[in-house]
Amino acid sequence: MARQARAVATQQQIVLRAAEVFDRVGYYGARVEEIVESARITKGALYFHFGSKDGLARHIIGEQQRLAVRSLEAIESTDASALEQMVMLCHEMARQTTDPLMRAGIRLTVELGPADALGDAPADPFLPWTEWATRLATRAVEEGDIVETVSPPMLARHLIGAVTGAQLVSRVRTWFTDLDGRVEEMWQVLLPGIVPAGRHDRILSASSARWCAEPV
Amino acid sequence: MARQARAVATQQQIVLRAAEVFDRVGYYGARVEEIVESARITKGALYFHFGSKDGLARHIIGEQQRLAVRSLEAIESTDASALEQMVMLCHEMARQTTDPLMRAGIRLTVELGPADALGDAPADPFLPWTEWATRLATRAVEEGDIVETVSPPMLARHLIGAVTGAQLVSRVRTWFTDLDGRVEEMWQVLLPGIVPAGRHDRILSASSARWCAEPV
C-alpha cells in the first residue's frame, strides 16, 4: 500500500509539472528532459508511469475532461435555476483555465486535434461543456427564463465558443486578469436578448450567479 | 532591380513556408532547419532577411496585422449599413483564419504574448478587429439598427471573442469546415436581441451580408 501511495504521488507530481511545461510551450515545444528535471524524477519513472510523451499528454487530456465533468455535475446538482446554472457554468469554465492542468489539457487537445487522434482520448475538449450547456438551455426555455425562439444547441455552441475566445483573448492581453469581467460582459450582451421581456427584472440576479468549488 | 525582385521573392517564400511551420507546431516547436528546408533556402538567407527566428516571427505578426487592417478598410468603404459591415467583418475575420499566414500571426502573438514582448510588434492580434467593430457598432446604434441599450465596445469585445472562440473550436473539431456556419449561428443568436423590434424584418438580409476580397 505504501508503495502504491508513493506511485500515485509520483504520478501526480509528473502530471502537474508536465502540465506546466505543456501549457507554456505546447506539445511540440515540450522536451521530456525538461519535464523530468522539473518533476525531479528520472526519465525511467516517466516512461514507467506513462509509456511516452504521447501517453502523458493523453493522461492530461483525460484529467482535464474528468475535472470539467465533475464541476458540471456539481453545478447541476445545485438548486439554482437552469439559467443561473448556465451563468455558473460559463464562469466556472473560465475560472478553470487559470489552472495549468486545465489549460494544458485544452491546449494539448487543440494541438494534437483530430488529425493526430490520441487513441481513445476524446478529440473535443469542449464536448462536455457543450452538452451540459445545451441541456441547461433547454431547461431554461422550459422554465420560461429564455424565449422559445432561441435554439438551445445553437445558444450552447455560441456560449462555449465565446467563453473559449474570451479565454484566449484574455490570456494574450492580461494573462487572465480580465477573464471574469469578459464573461460578465458576455452575459450583459446576451441576457437582454434571450430573457423574455416580462422577466427582465431577473437579469441582474441571474447574471450574478456563481458556483464555488469546495476546497478539496 | 532584378536583384531586388529576387530578394522580395525569396522573402515571400520564406514567410509562406515559415508560416506553415509556425501554424502547425507553434513558435517553440518550429526548428529553423525545418523552415530552411521547406523554403529551399540556406540558413544564411534566412538570417540575412530576418536576422533570427524571432525576427521572422515578428515579421509574420506584422503581415497578419497589415492584411487584417486592409480588409477592414475595404469593408468600411462599401456602402453597406454599419450592421451589415459588422456581419461582413466577422465572416471575413473567420475566413482569414483559413490562411496559414493569418493563423501563424495569431498563434505567434498568442504564444509570445505580452510576456515576451516582441520589440515594436503589437502584442494584441485582436486590436484592429476590436477597434473596427466598436466603431461599426457605434454607427449601427446611430443608424437605428441596434438598440441604444447595447454598449458598442462591449458588443465589439463579445464579437471578437466569440469569433476567436469559434475559430478555435472549429479548428479542433472540423479543421475550419464548419467555421462559417458557426459565425452564422453567432449572428442568429445575437441579432434578435440587439436589433430593435421594429426592424426585425431586416435581420435576414443583415445576417446574409458578405464581403468578398477581390482576387489579387
Short mmCIF file of C-alpha atoms in Angstrom, two decimals:
data_model
loop_
_atom_site.label_atom_id
_atom_site.label_comp_id
_atom_site.label_asym_id
_atom_site.label_seq_id
_atom_site.Cartn_x
_atom_site.Cartn_y
_atom_site.Cartn_z
CA MET A 1 0.00 0.00 0.00
CA ALA A 2 2.83 2.40 0.89
CA ARG A 3 4.43 1.60 -2.44
CA GLN A 4 1.15 2.34 -4.22
CA ALA A 5 0.75 5.66 -2.38
CA ARG A 6 4.27 6.64 -3.45
CA ALA A 7 3.48 5.70 -7.05
CA VAL A 8 0.34 7.87 -7.01
CA ALA A 9 2.28 10.80 -5.54
CA THR A 10 4.96 10.45 -8.21
CA GLN A 11 2.33 10.30 -10.95
CA GLN A 12 0.65 13.46 -9.63
CA GLN A 13 3.99 15.23 -9.43
CA ILE A 14 4.79 14.30 -13.05
CA VAL A 15 1.32 15.37 -14.25
CA LEU A 16 1.47 18.77 -12.53
CA ARG A 17 4.97 19.60 -13.78
CA ALA A 18 4.30 18.28 -17.27
CA ALA A 19 1.08 20.32 -17.42
CA GLU A 20 3.05 23.48 -16.65
CA VAL A 21 5.51 22.69 -19.43
CA PHE A 22 2.82 21.72 -21.99
CA ASP A 23 0.82 24.83 -21.07
CA ARG A 24 3.83 27.07 -21.59
CA VAL A 25 5.43 25.68 -24.73
CA GLY A 26 2.87 23.26 -26.16
CA TYR A 27 3.18 19.60 -27.11
CA TYR A 28 5.83 20.13 -29.75
CA GLY A 29 7.90 22.55 -27.69
CA ALA A 30 7.88 20.33 -24.59
CA ARG A 31 11.05 18.29 -24.10
CA VAL A 32 10.90 15.15 -21.95
CA GLU A 33 14.20 16.27 -20.36
CA GLU A 34 12.59 19.50 -19.14
CA ILE A 35 9.57 17.68 -17.67
CA VAL A 36 11.81 15.12 -15.94
CA GLU A 37 14.03 17.85 -14.48
CA SER A 38 11.09 19.98 -13.32
CA ALA A 39 9.37 16.98 -11.69
CA ARG A 40 12.68 15.84 -10.10
CA ILE A 41 12.24 12.31 -11.37
CA THR A 42 14.14 10.01 -13.69
CA LYS A 43 13.25 9.51 -17.33
CA GLY A 44 12.68 5.87 -16.41
CA ALA A 45 9.96 6.86 -13.91
CA LEU A 46 8.20 8.96 -16.54
CA TYR A 47 8.21 6.13 -19.07
CA PHE A 48 7.22 3.61 -16.38
CA HIS A 49 4.11 5.62 -15.45
CA PHE A 50 3.02 6.98 -18.83
CA GLY A 51 4.82 4.99 -21.53
CA SER A 52 5.70 8.02 -23.64
CA LYS A 53 5.31 11.78 -24.08
CA ASP A 54 2.13 10.93 -26.02
CA GLY A 55 0.85 8.79 -23.15
CA LEU A 56 1.49 11.62 -20.72
CA ALA A 57 -0.35 14.08 -22.99
CA ARG A 58 -3.29 11.64 -23.26
CA HIS A 59 -3.42 11.31 -19.49
CA ILE A 60 -3.52 15.11 -19.03
CA ILE A 61 -6.30 15.45 -21.61
CA GLY A 62 -8.26 12.79 -19.72
CA GLU A 63 -7.73 14.56 -16.38
CA GLN A 64 -8.91 17.86 -17.83
CA GLN A 65 -12.10 16.25 -19.11
CA ARG A 66 -12.69 14.47 -15.81
CA LEU A 67 -12.35 17.68 -13.78
CA ALA A 68 -14.61 19.56 -16.21
CA VAL A 69 -17.35 16.93 -15.90
CA ARG A 70 -17.03 16.87 -12.09
CA SER A 71 -17.72 20.60 -11.75
CA LEU A 72 -20.53 20.40 -14.31
CA GLU A 73 -22.21 17.68 -12.25
CA ALA A 74 -21.77 19.76 -9.10
CA ILE A 75 -23.32 22.83 -10.73
CA GLU A 76 -26.25 20.78 -12.00
CA SER A 77 -26.93 19.45 -8.51
CA THR A 78 -27.42 22.95 -7.03
CA ASP A 79 -30.98 24.23 -6.73
CA ALA A 80 -30.30 27.28 -8.91
CA SER A 81 -32.49 27.86 -11.97
CA ALA A 82 -31.22 26.47 -15.28
CA LEU A 83 -30.39 29.99 -16.48
CA GLU A 84 -28.39 30.66 -13.33
CA GLN A 85 -26.62 27.33 -13.77
CA MET A 86 -25.69 28.38 -17.32
CA VAL A 87 -24.12 31.56 -15.94
CA MET A 88 -22.28 29.50 -13.31
CA LEU A 89 -21.06 27.04 -15.94
CA CYS A 90 -19.51 29.78 -18.08
CA HIS A 91 -17.77 31.45 -15.15
CA GLU A 92 -16.54 28.09 -13.86
CA MET A 93 -15.28 27.10 -17.34
CA ALA A 94 -13.40 30.42 -17.48
CA ARG A 95 -12.07 30.02 -13.93
CA GLN A 96 -10.74 26.55 -14.67
CA THR A 97 -8.45 27.99 -17.31
CA THR A 98 -6.42 29.64 -14.56
CA ASP A 99 -5.33 26.08 -13.64
CA PRO A 100 -2.30 24.98 -15.70
CA LEU A 101 -3.63 21.41 -15.81
CA MET A 102 -6.87 22.54 -17.45
CA ARG A 103 -5.06 24.85 -19.85
CA ALA A 104 -2.61 22.09 -20.76
CA GLY A 105 -5.48 19.66 -21.41
CA ILE A 106 -7.25 22.13 -23.68
CA ARG A 107 -4.04 23.17 -25.43
CA LEU A 108 -2.96 19.57 -26.00
CA THR A 109 -6.34 18.68 -27.50
CA VAL A 110 -6.13 21.77 -29.70
CA GLU A 111 -2.59 21.00 -30.82
CA LEU A 112 -2.93 17.27 -31.32
CA GLY A 113 -6.51 17.72 -32.58
CA PRO A 114 -8.48 15.23 -34.61
CA ALA A 115 -5.68 14.97 -37.22
CA ASP A 116 -3.38 13.02 -34.89
CA ALA A 117 -6.06 11.22 -32.89
CA LEU A 118 -4.80 10.20 -29.46
CA GLY A 119 -6.06 6.64 -29.11
CA ASP A 120 -9.22 6.63 -27.03
CA ALA A 121 -8.82 10.21 -25.77
CA PRO A 122 -11.72 12.48 -26.70
CA ALA A 123 -10.78 14.79 -29.58
CA ASP A 124 -13.08 17.61 -28.48
CA PRO A 125 -12.10 19.38 -25.24
CA PHE A 126 -15.35 21.35 -25.39
CA LEU A 127 -17.78 18.45 -25.69
CA PRO A 128 -18.84 18.07 -22.04
CA TRP A 129 -19.32 21.82 -21.68
CA THR A 130 -21.35 21.99 -24.89
CA GLU A 131 -23.57 19.07 -23.92
CA TRP A 132 -24.23 20.45 -20.44
CA ALA A 133 -24.94 23.96 -21.77
CA THR A 134 -27.41 22.52 -24.31
CA ARG A 135 -29.25 20.64 -21.60
CA LEU A 136 -29.37 23.69 -19.32
CA ALA A 137 -30.56 25.97 -22.16
CA THR A 138 -33.34 23.50 -22.95
CA ARG A 139 -34.42 23.56 -19.30
CA ALA A 140 -34.18 27.37 -19.14
CA VAL A 141 -36.60 27.60 -22.10
CA GLU A 142 -38.96 25.18 -20.32
CA GLU A 143 -38.67 27.27 -17.15
CA GLY A 144 -39.63 30.38 -19.14
CA ASP A 145 -36.32 32.19 -18.49
CA ILE A 146 -35.26 32.05 -22.17
CA VAL A 147 -37.56 32.93 -25.06
CA GLU A 148 -38.77 29.98 -27.14
CA THR A 149 -37.33 31.36 -30.37
CA VAL A 150 -33.80 30.64 -29.07
CA SER A 151 -32.35 27.31 -30.20
CA PRO A 152 -30.73 25.64 -27.15
CA PRO A 153 -27.93 23.81 -29.05
CA MET A 154 -27.17 26.96 -31.03
CA LEU A 155 -27.02 29.08 -27.88
CA ALA A 156 -24.84 26.43 -26.19
CA ARG A 157 -22.37 26.38 -29.10
CA HIS A 158 -22.26 30.17 -29.03
CA LEU A 159 -21.61 30.25 -25.27
CA ILE A 160 -18.79 27.71 -25.38
CA GLY A 161 -17.19 29.44 -28.36
CA ALA A 162 -17.50 32.85 -26.72
CA VAL A 163 -16.03 31.70 -23.39
CA THR A 164 -13.22 29.90 -25.25
CA GLY A 165 -12.47 33.05 -27.22
CA ALA A 166 -12.64 35.20 -24.08
CA GLN A 167 -10.03 32.91 -22.53
CA LEU A 168 -7.72 33.20 -25.48
CA VAL A 169 -8.02 36.98 -25.82
CA SER A 170 -7.74 37.45 -22.06
CA ARG A 171 -4.67 35.24 -21.89
CA VAL A 172 -2.91 37.19 -24.63
CA ARG A 173 -3.82 40.61 -23.25
CA THR A 174 -3.83 40.30 -19.46
CA TRP A 175 -2.89 36.71 -18.53
CA PHE A 176 -6.48 36.00 -17.41
CA THR A 177 -6.80 39.05 -15.16
CA ASP A 178 -9.81 40.38 -17.07
CA LEU A 179 -11.32 36.98 -17.89
CA ASP A 180 -14.13 37.02 -15.33
CA GLY A 181 -15.04 40.54 -16.45
CA ARG A 182 -15.19 39.38 -20.07
CA VAL A 183 -17.57 36.55 -19.18
CA GLU A 184 -19.73 39.03 -17.24
CA GLU A 185 -19.80 41.29 -20.29
CA MET A 186 -20.80 38.34 -22.45
CA TRP A 187 -23.89 37.80 -20.30
CA GLN A 188 -24.65 41.55 -20.26
CA VAL A 189 -24.67 41.44 -24.05
CA LEU A 190 -26.70 38.23 -24.30
CA LEU A 191 -29.25 38.26 -21.48
CA PRO A 192 -31.43 41.22 -22.58
CA GLY A 193 -31.85 39.47 -25.93
CA ILE A 194 -32.73 35.99 -24.70
CA VAL A 195 -34.67 36.60 -21.47
CA PRO A 196 -38.40 37.29 -22.09
CA ALA A 197 -39.33 40.98 -21.62
CA GLY A 198 -41.57 40.09 -18.68
CA ARG A 199 -38.61 38.66 -16.75
CA HIS A 200 -36.03 41.38 -17.40
CA ASP A 201 -36.14 42.24 -13.69
CA ARG A 202 -34.39 38.92 -13.03
CA ILE A 203 -31.43 39.62 -15.33
CA LEU A 204 -29.28 41.21 -12.63
CA SER A 205 -29.65 38.33 -10.18
CA ALA A 206 -29.22 35.69 -12.91
CA SER A 207 -26.02 37.30 -14.16
CA SER A 208 -24.51 37.37 -10.68
CA ALA A 209 -24.99 33.63 -10.10
CA ARG A 210 -21.72 31.90 -9.23
CA TRP A 211 -20.75 28.40 -8.19
CA CYS A 212 -17.71 27.97 -5.96
CA ALA A 213 -15.90 24.68 -5.76
CA GLU A 214 -15.48 23.45 -2.20
CA PRO A 215 -11.86 23.33 -1.15
CA VAL A 216 -10.51 19.80 -1.76
CA MET B 1 16.14 45.91 -59.71
CA ALA B 2 16.30 42.27 -60.75
CA ARG B 3 18.31 41.57 -57.64
CA GLN B 4 15.72 43.36 -55.52
CA ALA B 5 12.87 41.41 -57.13
CA ARG B 6 14.67 38.17 -56.35
CA ALA B 7 15.17 39.28 -52.76
CA VAL B 8 11.43 40.02 -52.39
CA ALA B 9 10.53 36.64 -53.91
CA THR B 10 12.90 34.87 -51.52
CA GLN B 11 11.46 36.77 -48.56
CA GLN B 12 7.91 35.82 -49.56
CA GLN B 13 8.91 32.20 -49.98
CA ILE B 14 10.47 32.15 -46.51
CA VAL B 15 7.44 33.86 -44.95
CA LEU B 16 4.92 31.44 -46.51
CA ARG B 17 6.85 28.31 -45.56
CA ALA B 18 7.69 29.60 -42.09
CA ALA B 19 4.02 30.49 -41.55
CA GLU B 20 3.03 26.91 -42.36
CA VAL B 21 5.56 25.58 -39.85
CA PHE B 22 4.65 28.09 -37.10
CA ASP B 23 0.96 27.41 -37.71
CA ARG B 24 1.46 23.68 -37.37
CA VAL B 25 3.88 23.37 -34.45
CA GLY B 26 4.00 26.87 -32.91
CA TYR B 27 6.93 29.13 -32.14
CA TYR B 28 8.64 26.75 -29.74
CA GLY B 29 8.13 23.67 -31.88
CA ALA B 30 9.42 25.34 -35.05
CA ARG B 31 13.02 24.48 -35.91
CA VAL B 32 14.96 26.85 -38.19
CA GLU B 33 16.26 23.78 -40.03
CA GLU B 34 12.72 22.72 -40.94
CA ILE B 35 11.79 26.20 -42.21
CA VAL B 36 15.00 26.43 -44.27
CA GLU B 37 14.41 23.01 -45.78
CA SER B 38 10.77 23.67 -46.57
CA ALA B 39 11.56 27.05 -48.20
CA ARG B 40 14.51 25.50 -50.11
CA ILE B 41 16.86 28.23 -48.98
CA THR B 42 20.07 28.37 -46.95
CA LYS B 43 20.17 29.24 -43.27
CA GLY B 44 22.30 32.22 -44.31
CA ALA B 45 19.46 33.56 -46.50
CA LEU B 46 17.01 33.29 -43.61
CA TYR B 47 19.30 35.16 -41.22
CA PHE B 48 20.15 37.72 -43.93
CA HIS B 49 16.48 38.58 -44.47
CA PHE B 50 15.08 38.29 -40.94
CA GLY B 51 18.03 38.32 -38.53
CA SER B 52 16.67 35.49 -36.36
CA LYS B 53 13.73 33.16 -35.71
CA ASP B 54 12.35 35.95 -33.53
CA GLY B 55 12.72 38.46 -36.35
CA LEU B 56 10.89 36.10 -38.70
CA ALA B 57 8.08 35.65 -36.17
CA ARG B 58 7.83 39.43 -35.71
CA HIS B 59 7.60 39.90 -39.47
CA ILE B 60 4.76 37.35 -39.73
CA ILE B 61 2.85 39.02 -36.89
CA GLY B 62 3.24 42.36 -38.71
CA GLU B 63 1.99 40.88 -42.01
CA GLN B 64 -1.06 39.37 -40.31
CA GLN B 65 -1.96 42.73 -38.78
CA ARG B 66 -1.43 44.53 -42.10
CA LEU B 67 -3.68 42.13 -44.01
CA ALA B 68 -6.36 42.35 -41.29
CA VAL B 69 -6.39 46.16 -41.44
CA ARG B 70 -6.50 46.12 -45.26
CA SER B 71 -9.68 44.04 -45.38
CA LEU B 72 -11.24 46.10 -42.57
CA GLU B 73 -10.64 49.28 -44.55
CA ALA B 74 -12.12 47.66 -47.65
CA ILE B 75 -15.24 46.56 -45.75
CA GLU B 76 -15.68 50.05 -44.28
CA SER B 77 -15.51 51.60 -47.75
CA THR B 78 -18.50 49.59 -49.02
CA ASP B 79 -21.92 51.27 -48.93
CA ALA B 80 -23.43 48.57 -46.71
CA SER B 81 -25.06 49.62 -43.42
CA ALA B 82 -22.87 49.55 -40.32
CA LEU B 83 -24.70 46.44 -39.04
CA GLU B 84 -24.11 44.66 -42.36
CA GLN B 85 -20.45 45.68 -42.21
CA MET B 86 -20.22 44.14 -38.73
CA VAL B 87 -21.56 40.86 -40.13
CA MET B 88 -19.06 41.10 -43.02
CA LEU B 89 -16.21 41.81 -40.62
CA CYS B 90 -16.90 38.72 -38.51
CA HIS B 91 -17.18 36.42 -41.53
CA GLU B 92 -14.04 37.91 -43.07
CA MET B 93 -12.13 37.55 -39.79
CA ALA B 94 -13.20 33.90 -39.67
CA ARG B 95 -12.35 33.37 -43.37
CA GLN B 96 -8.86 34.78 -42.89
CA THR B 97 -8.07 32.01 -40.43
CA THR B 98 -8.12 29.53 -43.29
CA ASP B 99 -4.89 31.26 -44.46
CA PRO B 100 -1.83 29.75 -42.74
CA LEU B 101 -0.14 33.19 -42.65
CA MET B 102 -3.04 34.67 -40.66
CA ARG B 103 -3.22 31.66 -38.37
CA ALA B 104 0.53 31.79 -37.80
CA GLY B 105 0.36 35.52 -37.00
CA ILE B 106 -2.40 34.99 -34.46
CA ARG B 107 -0.77 31.90 -32.96
CA LEU B 108 2.61 33.60 -32.67
CA THR B 109 1.07 36.58 -30.90
CA VAL B 110 -0.79 34.22 -28.59
CA GLU B 111 2.33 32.17 -27.83
CA LEU B 112 4.82 35.01 -27.48
CA GLY B 113 2.15 37.22 -25.90
CA PRO B 114 2.78 40.32 -23.84
CA ALA B 115 5.11 38.38 -21.51
CA ASP B 116 7.90 38.17 -24.12
CA ALA B 117 7.13 41.44 -25.92
CA LEU B 118 8.38 41.33 -29.50
CA GLY B 119 10.06 44.72 -29.91
CA ASP B 120 7.71 47.05 -31.70
CA ALA B 121 5.29 44.34 -32.82
CA PRO B 122 1.74 44.80 -31.48
CA ALA B 123 1.03 42.41 -28.61
CA ASP B 124 -2.70 42.14 -29.33
CA PRO B 125 -3.62 40.33 -32.57
CA PHE B 126 -7.25 41.29 -31.99
CA LEU B 127 -6.83 45.04 -31.58
CA PRO B 128 -7.64 46.21 -35.14
CA TRP B 129 -10.70 43.94 -35.29
CA THR B 130 -11.91 45.16 -31.89
CA GLU B 131 -11.44 48.83 -32.77
CA TRP B 132 -13.24 48.49 -36.11
CA ALA B 133 -16.10 46.51 -34.57
CA THR B 134 -16.53 49.16 -31.86
CA ARG B 135 -16.72 51.92 -34.46
CA LEU B 136 -19.21 49.98 -36.57
CA ALA B 137 -21.39 49.13 -33.55
CA THR B 138 -21.46 52.81 -32.59
CA ARG B 139 -22.60 53.71 -36.12
CA ALA B 140 -25.18 50.89 -36.14
CA VAL B 141 -26.72 52.33 -32.96
CA GLU B 142 -26.78 55.78 -34.60
CA GLU B 143 -28.40 54.26 -37.69
CA GLY B 144 -31.10 52.70 -35.50
CA ASP B 145 -30.18 49.10 -36.38
CA ILE B 146 -29.00 48.28 -32.86
CA VAL B 147 -30.92 49.21 -29.70
CA GLU B 148 -29.45 52.04 -27.65
CA THR B 149 -29.13 49.93 -24.53
CA VAL B 150 -26.29 47.93 -26.16
CA SER B 151 -22.80 49.16 -25.31
CA PRO B 152 -20.77 49.28 -28.57
CA PRO B 153 -17.35 48.47 -27.05
CA MET B 154 -18.88 45.65 -25.02
CA LEU B 155 -20.62 44.20 -28.07
CA ALA B 156 -17.38 44.54 -30.07
CA ARG B 157 -15.36 42.68 -27.43
CA HIS B 158 -18.01 39.97 -27.34
CA LEU B 159 -17.98 39.59 -31.15
CA ILE B 160 -14.19 39.34 -31.40
CA GLY B 161 -14.05 36.88 -28.53
CA ALA B 162 -16.88 34.79 -29.97
CA VAL B 163 -15.35 34.66 -33.47
CA THR B 164 -11.94 33.82 -31.98
CA GLY B 165 -13.50 31.02 -29.96
CA ALA B 166 -15.47 29.77 -32.97
CA GLN B 167 -12.17 29.56 -34.89
CA LEU B 168 -10.51 27.57 -32.15
CA VAL B 169 -13.41 25.16 -31.62
CA SER B 170 -13.91 24.78 -35.38
CA ARG B 171 -10.21 24.11 -35.93
CA VAL B 172 -10.16 21.40 -33.30
CA ARG B 173 -13.36 19.73 -34.44
CA THR B 174 -13.53 20.09 -38.22
CA TRP B 175 -10.37 21.95 -39.37
CA PHE B 176 -12.45 25.06 -40.18
CA THR B 177 -15.09 23.26 -42.25
CA ASP B 178 -17.93 24.42 -40.01
CA LEU B 179 -16.45 27.84 -39.18
CA ASP B 180 -18.65 29.93 -41.46
CA GLY B 181 -21.70 28.10 -40.12
CA ARG B 182 -20.62 28.85 -36.56
CA VAL B 183 -20.32 32.59 -37.33
CA GLU B 184 -23.76 32.49 -38.95
CA GLU B 185 -25.14 30.84 -35.81
CA MET B 186 -23.49 33.52 -33.68
CA TRP B 187 -25.46 36.19 -35.54
CA GLN B 188 -28.66 34.14 -35.36
CA VAL B 189 -28.24 34.07 -31.59
CA LEU B 190 -27.30 37.76 -31.29
CA LEU B 191 -29.38 39.68 -33.84
CA PRO B 192 -32.89 39.14 -32.41
CA GLY B 193 -31.60 40.52 -29.10
CA ILE B 194 -29.83 43.63 -30.40
CA VAL B 195 -31.93 44.72 -33.42
CA PRO B 196 -34.95 46.89 -32.40
CA ALA B 197 -38.27 45.01 -32.63
CA GLY B 198 -39.46 47.37 -35.38
CA ARG B 199 -36.59 46.31 -37.64
CA HIS B 200 -36.68 42.55 -37.13
CA ASP B 201 -37.72 42.18 -40.78
CA ARG B 202 -34.18 43.26 -41.73
CA ILE B 203 -32.43 40.55 -39.69
CA LEU B 204 -32.36 38.03 -42.53
CA SER B 205 -30.78 40.38 -45.07
CA ALA B 206 -28.32 41.79 -42.50
CA SER B 207 -27.18 38.32 -41.48
CA SER B 208 -26.52 37.33 -45.08
CA ALA B 209 -24.21 40.30 -45.77
CA ARG B 210 -20.79 39.18 -47.01
CA TRP B 211 -17.72 40.96 -48.28
CA CYS B 212 -15.56 39.17 -50.82
CA ALA B 213 -11.96 40.16 -51.36
CA GLU B 214 -11.15 40.83 -55.00
CA PRO B 215 -8.64 38.35 -56.37
CA VAL B 216 -5.14 39.83 -56.03
#
